[in-house]
Coordinates of C-alpha atoms and ligand atoms in Angstrom, one line a residue:
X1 CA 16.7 -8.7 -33.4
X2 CA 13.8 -9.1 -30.8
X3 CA 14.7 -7.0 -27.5
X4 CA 15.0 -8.8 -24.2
X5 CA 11.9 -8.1 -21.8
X6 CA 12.4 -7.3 -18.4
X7 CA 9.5 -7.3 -16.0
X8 CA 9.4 -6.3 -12.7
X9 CA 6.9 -7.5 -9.9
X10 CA 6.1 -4.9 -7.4
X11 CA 6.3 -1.5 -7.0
X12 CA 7.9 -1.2 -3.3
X13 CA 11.2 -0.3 -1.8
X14 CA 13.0 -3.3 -4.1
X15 CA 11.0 -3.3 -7.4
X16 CA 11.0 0.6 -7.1
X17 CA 14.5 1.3 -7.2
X18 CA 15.4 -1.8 -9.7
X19 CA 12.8 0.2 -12.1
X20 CA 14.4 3.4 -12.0
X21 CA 18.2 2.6 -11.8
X22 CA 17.1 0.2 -14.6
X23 CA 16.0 3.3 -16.8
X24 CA 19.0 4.4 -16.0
X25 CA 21.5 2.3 -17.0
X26 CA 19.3 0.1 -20.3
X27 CA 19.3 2.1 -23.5
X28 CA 15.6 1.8 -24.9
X29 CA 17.3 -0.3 -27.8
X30 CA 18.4 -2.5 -25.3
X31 CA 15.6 -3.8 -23.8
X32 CA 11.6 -3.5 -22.8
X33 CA 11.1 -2.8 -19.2
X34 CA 7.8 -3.6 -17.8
X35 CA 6.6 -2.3 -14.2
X36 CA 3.8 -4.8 -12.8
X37 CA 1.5 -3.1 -9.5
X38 CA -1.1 -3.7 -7.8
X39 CA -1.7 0.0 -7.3
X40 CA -0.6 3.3 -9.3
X41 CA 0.6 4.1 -6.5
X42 CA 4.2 3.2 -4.4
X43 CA 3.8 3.3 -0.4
X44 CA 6.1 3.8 2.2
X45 CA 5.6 0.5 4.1
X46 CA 8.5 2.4 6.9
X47 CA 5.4 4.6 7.6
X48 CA 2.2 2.9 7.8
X49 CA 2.1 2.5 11.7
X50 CA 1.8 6.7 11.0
X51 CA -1.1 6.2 9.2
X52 CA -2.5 3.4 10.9
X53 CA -2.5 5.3 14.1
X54 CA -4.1 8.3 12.3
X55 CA -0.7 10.3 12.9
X56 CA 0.1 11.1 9.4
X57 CA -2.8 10.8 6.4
X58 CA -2.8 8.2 4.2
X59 CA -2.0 10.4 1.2
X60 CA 1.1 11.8 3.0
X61 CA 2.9 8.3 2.3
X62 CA 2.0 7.6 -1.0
X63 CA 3.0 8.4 -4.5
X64 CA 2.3 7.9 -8.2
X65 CA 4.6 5.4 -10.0
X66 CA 4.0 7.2 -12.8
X67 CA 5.6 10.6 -10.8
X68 CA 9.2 8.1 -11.2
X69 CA 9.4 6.2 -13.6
X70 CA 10.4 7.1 -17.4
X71 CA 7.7 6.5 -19.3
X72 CA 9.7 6.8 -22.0
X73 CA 11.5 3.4 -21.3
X74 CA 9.1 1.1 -18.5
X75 CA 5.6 0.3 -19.8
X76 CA 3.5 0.3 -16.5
X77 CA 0.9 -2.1 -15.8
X78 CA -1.2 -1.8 -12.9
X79 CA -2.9 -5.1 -12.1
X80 CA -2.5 -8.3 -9.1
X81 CA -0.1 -10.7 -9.9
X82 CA -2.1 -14.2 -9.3
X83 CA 0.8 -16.9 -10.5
X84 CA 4.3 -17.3 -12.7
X85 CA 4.8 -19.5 -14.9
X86 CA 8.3 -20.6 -14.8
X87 CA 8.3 -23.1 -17.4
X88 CA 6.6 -20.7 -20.0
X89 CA 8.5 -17.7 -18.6
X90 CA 5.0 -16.1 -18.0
X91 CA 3.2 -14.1 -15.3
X92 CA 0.0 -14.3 -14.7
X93 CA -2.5 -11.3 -13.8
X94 CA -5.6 -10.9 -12.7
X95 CA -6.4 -9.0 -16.0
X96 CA -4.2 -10.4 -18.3
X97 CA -0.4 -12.3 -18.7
X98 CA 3.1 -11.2 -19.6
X99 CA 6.0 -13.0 -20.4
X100 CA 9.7 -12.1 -19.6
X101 CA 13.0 -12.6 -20.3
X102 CA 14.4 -11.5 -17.0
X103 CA 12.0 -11.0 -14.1
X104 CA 12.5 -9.4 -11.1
X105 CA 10.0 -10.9 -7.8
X106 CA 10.0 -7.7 -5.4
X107 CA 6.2 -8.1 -4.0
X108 CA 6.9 -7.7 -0.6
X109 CA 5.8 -9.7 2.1
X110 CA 2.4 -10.8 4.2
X111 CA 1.7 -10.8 7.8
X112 CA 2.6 -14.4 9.0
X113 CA 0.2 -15.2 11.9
X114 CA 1.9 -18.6 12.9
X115 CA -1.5 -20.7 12.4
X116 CA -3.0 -18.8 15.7
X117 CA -6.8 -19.3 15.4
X118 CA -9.1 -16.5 14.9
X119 CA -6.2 -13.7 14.1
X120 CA -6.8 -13.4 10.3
X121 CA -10.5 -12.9 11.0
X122 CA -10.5 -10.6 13.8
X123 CA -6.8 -8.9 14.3
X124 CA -5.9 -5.8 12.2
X125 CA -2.4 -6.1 10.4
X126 CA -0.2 -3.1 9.5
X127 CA 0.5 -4.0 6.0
X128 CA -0.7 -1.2 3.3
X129 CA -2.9 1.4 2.7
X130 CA -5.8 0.1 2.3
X131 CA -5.5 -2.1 6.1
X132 CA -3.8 1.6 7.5
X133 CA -7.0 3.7 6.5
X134 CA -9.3 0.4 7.7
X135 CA -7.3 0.6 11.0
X136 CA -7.3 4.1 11.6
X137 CA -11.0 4.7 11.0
X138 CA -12.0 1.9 13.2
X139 CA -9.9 2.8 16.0
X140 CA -11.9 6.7 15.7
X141 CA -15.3 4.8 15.5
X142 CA -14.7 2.9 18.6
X143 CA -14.4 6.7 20.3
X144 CA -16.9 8.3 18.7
X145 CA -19.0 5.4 19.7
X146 CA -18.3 5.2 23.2
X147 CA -20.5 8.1 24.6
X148 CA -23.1 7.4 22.5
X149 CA -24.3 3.9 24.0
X150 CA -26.2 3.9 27.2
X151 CA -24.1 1.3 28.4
X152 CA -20.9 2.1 28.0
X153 CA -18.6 -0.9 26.1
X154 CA -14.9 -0.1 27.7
X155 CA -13.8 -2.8 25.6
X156 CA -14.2 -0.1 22.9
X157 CA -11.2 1.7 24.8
X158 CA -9.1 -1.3 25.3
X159 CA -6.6 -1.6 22.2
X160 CA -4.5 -4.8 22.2
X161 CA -0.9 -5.2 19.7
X162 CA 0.3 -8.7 19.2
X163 CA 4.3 -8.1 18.8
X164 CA 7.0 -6.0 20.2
X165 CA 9.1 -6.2 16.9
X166 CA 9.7 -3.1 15.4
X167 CA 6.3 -3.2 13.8
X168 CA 4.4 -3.1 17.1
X169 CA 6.7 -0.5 19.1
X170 CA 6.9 1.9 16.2
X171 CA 2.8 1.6 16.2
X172 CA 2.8 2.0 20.1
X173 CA 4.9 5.1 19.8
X174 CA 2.1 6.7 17.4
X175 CA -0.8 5.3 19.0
X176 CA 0.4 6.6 22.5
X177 CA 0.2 10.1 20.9
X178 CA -3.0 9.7 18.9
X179 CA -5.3 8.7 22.5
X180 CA -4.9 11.7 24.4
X181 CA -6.1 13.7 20.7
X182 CA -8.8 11.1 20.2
X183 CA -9.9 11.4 24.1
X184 CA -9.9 15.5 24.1
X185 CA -11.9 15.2 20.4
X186 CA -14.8 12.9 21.5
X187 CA -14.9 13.4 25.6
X188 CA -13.4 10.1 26.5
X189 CA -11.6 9.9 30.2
X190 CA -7.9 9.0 29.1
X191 CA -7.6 6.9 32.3
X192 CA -10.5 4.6 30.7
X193 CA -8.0 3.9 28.0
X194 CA -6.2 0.6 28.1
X195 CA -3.2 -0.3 25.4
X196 CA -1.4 -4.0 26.1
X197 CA 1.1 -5.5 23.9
X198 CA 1.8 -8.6 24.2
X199 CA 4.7 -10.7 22.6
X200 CA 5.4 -13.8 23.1
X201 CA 9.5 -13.8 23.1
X202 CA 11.0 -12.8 26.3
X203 CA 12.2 -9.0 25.4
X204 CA 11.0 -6.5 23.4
X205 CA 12.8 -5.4 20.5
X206 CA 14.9 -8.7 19.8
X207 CA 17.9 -7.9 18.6
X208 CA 18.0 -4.4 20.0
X209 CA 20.4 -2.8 22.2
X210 CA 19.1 -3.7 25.9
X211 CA 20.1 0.1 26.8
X212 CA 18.0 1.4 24.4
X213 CA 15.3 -1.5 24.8
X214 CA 14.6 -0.3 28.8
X215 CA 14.5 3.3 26.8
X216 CA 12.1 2.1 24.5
X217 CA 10.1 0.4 27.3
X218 CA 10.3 2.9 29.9
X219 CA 9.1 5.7 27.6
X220 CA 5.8 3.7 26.0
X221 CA 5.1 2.6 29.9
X222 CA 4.9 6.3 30.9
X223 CA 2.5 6.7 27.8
X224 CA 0.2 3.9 29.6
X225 CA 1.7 1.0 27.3
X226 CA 1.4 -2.4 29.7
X227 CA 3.8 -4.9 28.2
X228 CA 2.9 -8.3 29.0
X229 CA 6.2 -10.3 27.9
X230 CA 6.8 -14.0 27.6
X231 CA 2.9 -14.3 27.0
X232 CA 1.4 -15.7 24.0
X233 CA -1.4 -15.0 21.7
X234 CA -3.3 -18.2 21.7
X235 CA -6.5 -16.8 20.1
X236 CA -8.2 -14.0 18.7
X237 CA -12.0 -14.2 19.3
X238 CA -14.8 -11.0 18.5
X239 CA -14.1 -8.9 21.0
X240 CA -11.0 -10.2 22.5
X241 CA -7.8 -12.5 22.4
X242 CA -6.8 -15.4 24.5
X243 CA -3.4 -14.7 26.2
X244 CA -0.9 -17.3 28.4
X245 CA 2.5 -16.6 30.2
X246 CA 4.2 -19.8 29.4
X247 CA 2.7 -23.3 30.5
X248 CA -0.5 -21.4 33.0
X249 CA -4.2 -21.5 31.8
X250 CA -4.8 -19.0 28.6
X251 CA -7.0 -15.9 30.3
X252 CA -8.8 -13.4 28.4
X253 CA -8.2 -9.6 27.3
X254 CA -11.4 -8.0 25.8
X255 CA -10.5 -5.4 23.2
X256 CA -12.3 -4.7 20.3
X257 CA -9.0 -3.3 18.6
X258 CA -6.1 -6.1 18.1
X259 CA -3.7 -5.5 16.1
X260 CA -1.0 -8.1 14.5
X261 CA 2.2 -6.5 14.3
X262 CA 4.4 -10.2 14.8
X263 CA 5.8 -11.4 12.0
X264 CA 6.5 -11.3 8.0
X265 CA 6.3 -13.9 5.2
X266 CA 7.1 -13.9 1.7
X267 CA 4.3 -12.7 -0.5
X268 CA 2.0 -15.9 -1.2
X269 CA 2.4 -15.7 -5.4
X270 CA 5.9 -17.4 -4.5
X271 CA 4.7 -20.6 -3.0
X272 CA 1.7 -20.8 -5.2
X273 CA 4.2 -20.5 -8.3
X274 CA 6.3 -23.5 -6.8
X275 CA 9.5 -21.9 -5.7
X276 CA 11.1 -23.4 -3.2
X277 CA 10.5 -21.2 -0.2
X278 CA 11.0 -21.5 4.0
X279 CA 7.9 -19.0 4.8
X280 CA 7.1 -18.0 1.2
X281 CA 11.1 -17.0 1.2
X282 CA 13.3 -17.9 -1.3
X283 CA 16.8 -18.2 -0.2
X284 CA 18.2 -16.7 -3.1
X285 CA 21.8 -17.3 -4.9
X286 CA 24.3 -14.3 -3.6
X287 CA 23.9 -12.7 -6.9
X288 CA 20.2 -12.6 -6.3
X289 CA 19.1 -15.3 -8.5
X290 CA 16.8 -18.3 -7.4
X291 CA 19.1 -21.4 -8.1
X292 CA 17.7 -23.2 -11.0
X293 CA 16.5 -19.9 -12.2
X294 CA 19.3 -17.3 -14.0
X295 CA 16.8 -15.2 -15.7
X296 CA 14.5 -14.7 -12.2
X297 CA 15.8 -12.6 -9.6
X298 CA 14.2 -12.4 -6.0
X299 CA 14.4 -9.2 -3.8
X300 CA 12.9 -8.0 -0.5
X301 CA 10.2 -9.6 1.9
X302 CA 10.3 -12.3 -0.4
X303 CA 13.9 -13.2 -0.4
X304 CA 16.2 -14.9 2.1
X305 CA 19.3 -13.5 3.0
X306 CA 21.7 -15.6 5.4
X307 CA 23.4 -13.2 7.5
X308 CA 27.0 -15.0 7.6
X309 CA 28.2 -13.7 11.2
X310 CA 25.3 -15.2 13.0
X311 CA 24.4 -18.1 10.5
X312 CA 20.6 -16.4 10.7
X313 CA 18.7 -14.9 7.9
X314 CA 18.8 -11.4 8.2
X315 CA 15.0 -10.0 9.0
X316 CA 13.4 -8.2 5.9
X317 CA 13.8 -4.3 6.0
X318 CA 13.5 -2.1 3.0
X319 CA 17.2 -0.8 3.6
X320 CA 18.4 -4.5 2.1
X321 CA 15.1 -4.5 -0.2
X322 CA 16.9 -1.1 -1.7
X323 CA 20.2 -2.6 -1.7
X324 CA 19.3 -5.4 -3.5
X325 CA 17.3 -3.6 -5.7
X326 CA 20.7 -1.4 -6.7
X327 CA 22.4 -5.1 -7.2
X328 CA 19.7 -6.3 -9.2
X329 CA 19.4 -3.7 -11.9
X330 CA 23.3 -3.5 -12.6
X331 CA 23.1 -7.9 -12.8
X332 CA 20.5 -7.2 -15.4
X333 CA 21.9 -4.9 -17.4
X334 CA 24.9 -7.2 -17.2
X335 CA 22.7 -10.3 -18.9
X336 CA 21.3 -8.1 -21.1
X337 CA 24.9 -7.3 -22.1
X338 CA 25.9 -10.6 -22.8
X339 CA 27.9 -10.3 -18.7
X340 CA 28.6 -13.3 -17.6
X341 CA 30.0 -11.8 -14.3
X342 CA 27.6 -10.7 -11.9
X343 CA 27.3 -8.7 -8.7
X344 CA 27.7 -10.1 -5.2
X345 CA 24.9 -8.7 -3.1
X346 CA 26.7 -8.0 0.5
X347 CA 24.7 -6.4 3.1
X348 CA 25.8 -2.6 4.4
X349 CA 24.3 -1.8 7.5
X350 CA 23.9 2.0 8.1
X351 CA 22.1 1.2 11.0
X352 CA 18.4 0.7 12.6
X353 CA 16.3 3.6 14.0
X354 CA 13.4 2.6 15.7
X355 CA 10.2 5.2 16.3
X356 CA 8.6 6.1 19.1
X357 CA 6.4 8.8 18.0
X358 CA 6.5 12.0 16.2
X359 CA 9.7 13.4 18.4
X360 CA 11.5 10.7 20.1
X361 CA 13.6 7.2 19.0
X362 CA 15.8 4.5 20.1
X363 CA 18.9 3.8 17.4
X364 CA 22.0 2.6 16.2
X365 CA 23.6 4.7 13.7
X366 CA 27.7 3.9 12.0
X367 CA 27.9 1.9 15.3
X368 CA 26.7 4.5 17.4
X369 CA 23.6 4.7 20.0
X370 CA 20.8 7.4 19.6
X371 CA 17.9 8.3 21.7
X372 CA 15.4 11.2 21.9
X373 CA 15.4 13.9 19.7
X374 CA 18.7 13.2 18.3
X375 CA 17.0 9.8 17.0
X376 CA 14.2 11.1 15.8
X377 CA 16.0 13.4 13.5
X378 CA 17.8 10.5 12.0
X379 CA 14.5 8.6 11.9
X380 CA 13.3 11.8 9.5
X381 CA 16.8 11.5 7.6
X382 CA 16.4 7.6 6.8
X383 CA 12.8 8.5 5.4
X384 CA 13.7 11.1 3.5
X385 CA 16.5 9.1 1.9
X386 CA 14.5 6.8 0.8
X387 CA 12.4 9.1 -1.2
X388 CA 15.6 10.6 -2.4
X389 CA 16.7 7.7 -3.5
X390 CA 14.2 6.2 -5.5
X391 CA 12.3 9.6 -6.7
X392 CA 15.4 12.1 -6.3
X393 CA 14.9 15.8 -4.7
X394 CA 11.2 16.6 -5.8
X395 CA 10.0 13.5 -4.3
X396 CA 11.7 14.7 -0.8
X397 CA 10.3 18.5 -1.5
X398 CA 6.6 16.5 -2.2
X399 CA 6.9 14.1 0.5
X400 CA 9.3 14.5 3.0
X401 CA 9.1 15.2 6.6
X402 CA 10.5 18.5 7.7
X403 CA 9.5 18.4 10.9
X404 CA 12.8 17.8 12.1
X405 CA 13.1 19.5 15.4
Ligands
FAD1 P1 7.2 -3.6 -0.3 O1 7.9 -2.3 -0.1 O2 6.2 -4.0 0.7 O3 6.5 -3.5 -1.7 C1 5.8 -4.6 -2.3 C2 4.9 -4.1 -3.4 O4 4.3 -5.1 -4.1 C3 3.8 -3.1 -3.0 O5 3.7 -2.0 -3.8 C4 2.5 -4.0 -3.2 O6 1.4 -3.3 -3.5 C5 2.9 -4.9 -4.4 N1 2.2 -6.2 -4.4 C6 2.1 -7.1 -3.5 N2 1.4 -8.2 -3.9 C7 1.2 -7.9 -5.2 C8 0.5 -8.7 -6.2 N3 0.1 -9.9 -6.0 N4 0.4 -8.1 -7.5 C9 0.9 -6.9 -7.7 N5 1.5 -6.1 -6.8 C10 1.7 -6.6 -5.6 N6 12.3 -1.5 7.3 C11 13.4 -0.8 7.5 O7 14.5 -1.0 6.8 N7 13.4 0.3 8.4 C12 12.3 0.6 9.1 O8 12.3 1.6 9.9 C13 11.1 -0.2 8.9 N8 10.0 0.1 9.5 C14 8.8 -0.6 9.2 C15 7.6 -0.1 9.8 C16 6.5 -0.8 9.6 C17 5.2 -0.3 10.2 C18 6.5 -1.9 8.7 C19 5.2 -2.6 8.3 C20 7.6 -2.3 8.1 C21 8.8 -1.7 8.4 N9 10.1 -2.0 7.8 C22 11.2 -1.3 8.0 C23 10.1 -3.2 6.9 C24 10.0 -2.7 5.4 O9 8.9 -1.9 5.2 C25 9.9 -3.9 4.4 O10 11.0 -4.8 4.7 C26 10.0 -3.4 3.0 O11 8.8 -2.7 2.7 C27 10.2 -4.5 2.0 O12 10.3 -4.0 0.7 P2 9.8 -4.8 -0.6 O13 10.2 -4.1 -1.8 O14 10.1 -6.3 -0.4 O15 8.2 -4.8 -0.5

């Protein structure tokens, strides 16, 4: 009898951890497992304001698939999904095609830039590794320019982030570390140095705590963060972005470093493929499923979750992109059973820890509000168990962060 084919999309938080509890639980007469990934790598998304800001190297929050996964029982194939086929239960590649049986969508999200001209041209997103190095190297060459031109460009020393989500603060808490580093190193005044972040809601941190939102705020501010709150990107132009507080005329802010840190989408592959999405999100069945679809199974960025007590999705975070991903692996091992009765995915909130830099962080742990140090260590915790999670105690002694006083 012809084995079922199971094929994964993504090698993330969610497609990650599918993959390996997969190989767990699905006997190799059982079924084919197939890993699709852009990269032969997996990167921690959680970190790459670290790397963006030059705090941590690149290398330091990525890993080989191949260090994780059984090779034994998944057949990886590194390539871009471009399209599925839902009809012909196929996936197209850039390099090739695979059909599936079961498939599993976990390809993250995208940066959603709300139709503001100019930002996908000239703003810097946060959104792998390839945009972290890009980031981090630029914001260095900007320095390392500055003394080098006869007439100095401060705009090289004016760095603007669009978004005071988690994305943005978490970035702010490195970058507010990295300047006085990248001043000593190439002679730049650190009173020259100008960081804005501008979001257009009117708090920081929706969502948050407001206690531990004036922390948050109070801290960055004292680092030479100027918030400017209940303003709006309007545009993003070379060398600058247009900014307005409400209804007044839009001013300008020259920087030649902005960076868009305000919002996610699903990944694009699931509007082109014609699901039916609300921001490339599919608002997926509760046991994971895309209604219409029992052998497809959406997880991650790329799903939508209603959060029942609020009647609001819940916002994407790889603690529900791993949760799901535990779901989804035991419903497929279920259908490849012959199960008829699957899993209920039901969020469990540990908690939210947000960074502020190497030593200090605002959170909310079992219920329970952190700051300082205390945070921080959790902060380290939550990192580390999610490398324990998907690539078990030598992932943690390869990749973890120690540092935890
Ligand atoms: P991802 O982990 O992003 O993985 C998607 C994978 O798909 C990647 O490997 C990518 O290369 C691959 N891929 C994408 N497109 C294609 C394609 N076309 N073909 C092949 N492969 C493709 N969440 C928290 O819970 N806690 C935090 O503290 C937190 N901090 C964050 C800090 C930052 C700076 C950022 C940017 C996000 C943070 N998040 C946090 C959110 C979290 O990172 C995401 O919600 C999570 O990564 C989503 O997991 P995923 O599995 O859906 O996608």
């Amino acid at each position: 009898m012809r084995k079922p084919k199971i094929v994964i999309l993504g090698a993330g938080y969610g497609g990650l951890l599918t993959t390996v509890r997969l190989q767990k639980l699905i006997g190799v007469n059982e079924a084919d497992i197939v890993l699709v990934n852009k990269n032969d790598y997996h990167y921690e998304t959680t970190w790459l304001h670290e790397a963006s800001a030059g705090t941590l190297h690149h290398d330091k929050v990525r890993y080989d698939i191949r260090d994780v996964i059984d090779r034994s029982k998944v057949d990886f194939v590194q390539d871009t999904v471009v399209e599925i086929n839902k009809d012909e239960k196929k996936v197209i590649l850039e390099k090739g095609e695979v059909d599936y049986d079961y498939l599993v969508i976990a390809l993250g999200g995208e940066p959603e830039t709300f139709g503001i001209k100019g930002l996908k041209e000239y703003a810097f997103g946060i959104t792998n590794v390839n945009s972290a190095r890009q980031l981090r190297e630029h914001i260095e060459y900007q320095f390392a320019t500055y003394n080098m031109e006869e007439e100095k460009n401060d705009n090289r020393l004016s760095i603007v982030v669009g978004g005071a989500g988690f994305t943005g603060i978490e970035f702010l808490g490195e970058l507010t570390n990295r300047i006085p580093e990248l001043c000593h190193e190439y002679d730049v005044d650190f009173h020259k140095v100008k960081i804005y972040c501008v979001e257009a809601a009117p708090t920081v941190l929706p969502g948050f705590d407001p206690e531990l939102v004036n922390y948050a705020v109070s801290t960055l501010e004292r680092k030479g963060v100027e918030f400017l709150i209940g303003t709006a990107i309007k545009e993003a132009v070379p060398g600058g972005i247009l900014v307005a507080k409400g209804d007044a005329e839009p001013y300008e802010i020259k920087s030649e470093t902005v960076v868009w840190a305000a919002g996610v989408r699903g990944n694009s592959v699931i509007e082109k493929s014609g699901f039916e999405a609300m921001r490339g999100r599919v608002k997926v069945q509760p046991d994971l499923r895309v209604p219409g679809f029992d052998n497809v199974f959406i997880i991650g960025d790329s799903s939508l979750v209603i959060n029942e007590e609020i009647n609001r999705p819940y916002p994407p975070t790889a603690q529900i992109a791993m949760q799901q991903g535990e779901v989804v692996a035991k419903n497929i091992a279920a259908l490849v059973r012959n199960k008829s009765e699957l899993e209920t995915f039901t969020f469990d909130n540990k908690g939210t820890v947000c960074s502020l830099g190497e030593d200090d962080a605002i959170g909310v742990v079992f219920g329970k509000k952190i700051t300082g140090g205390k945070a921080s260590f959790m902060k380290k915790v939550v990192d580390n168990r999610a490398l324990y999670m998907i690539g078990g105690a030598g992932m943690v002694l390869k990749k973890g962060k120690f540092n935890l006083f």
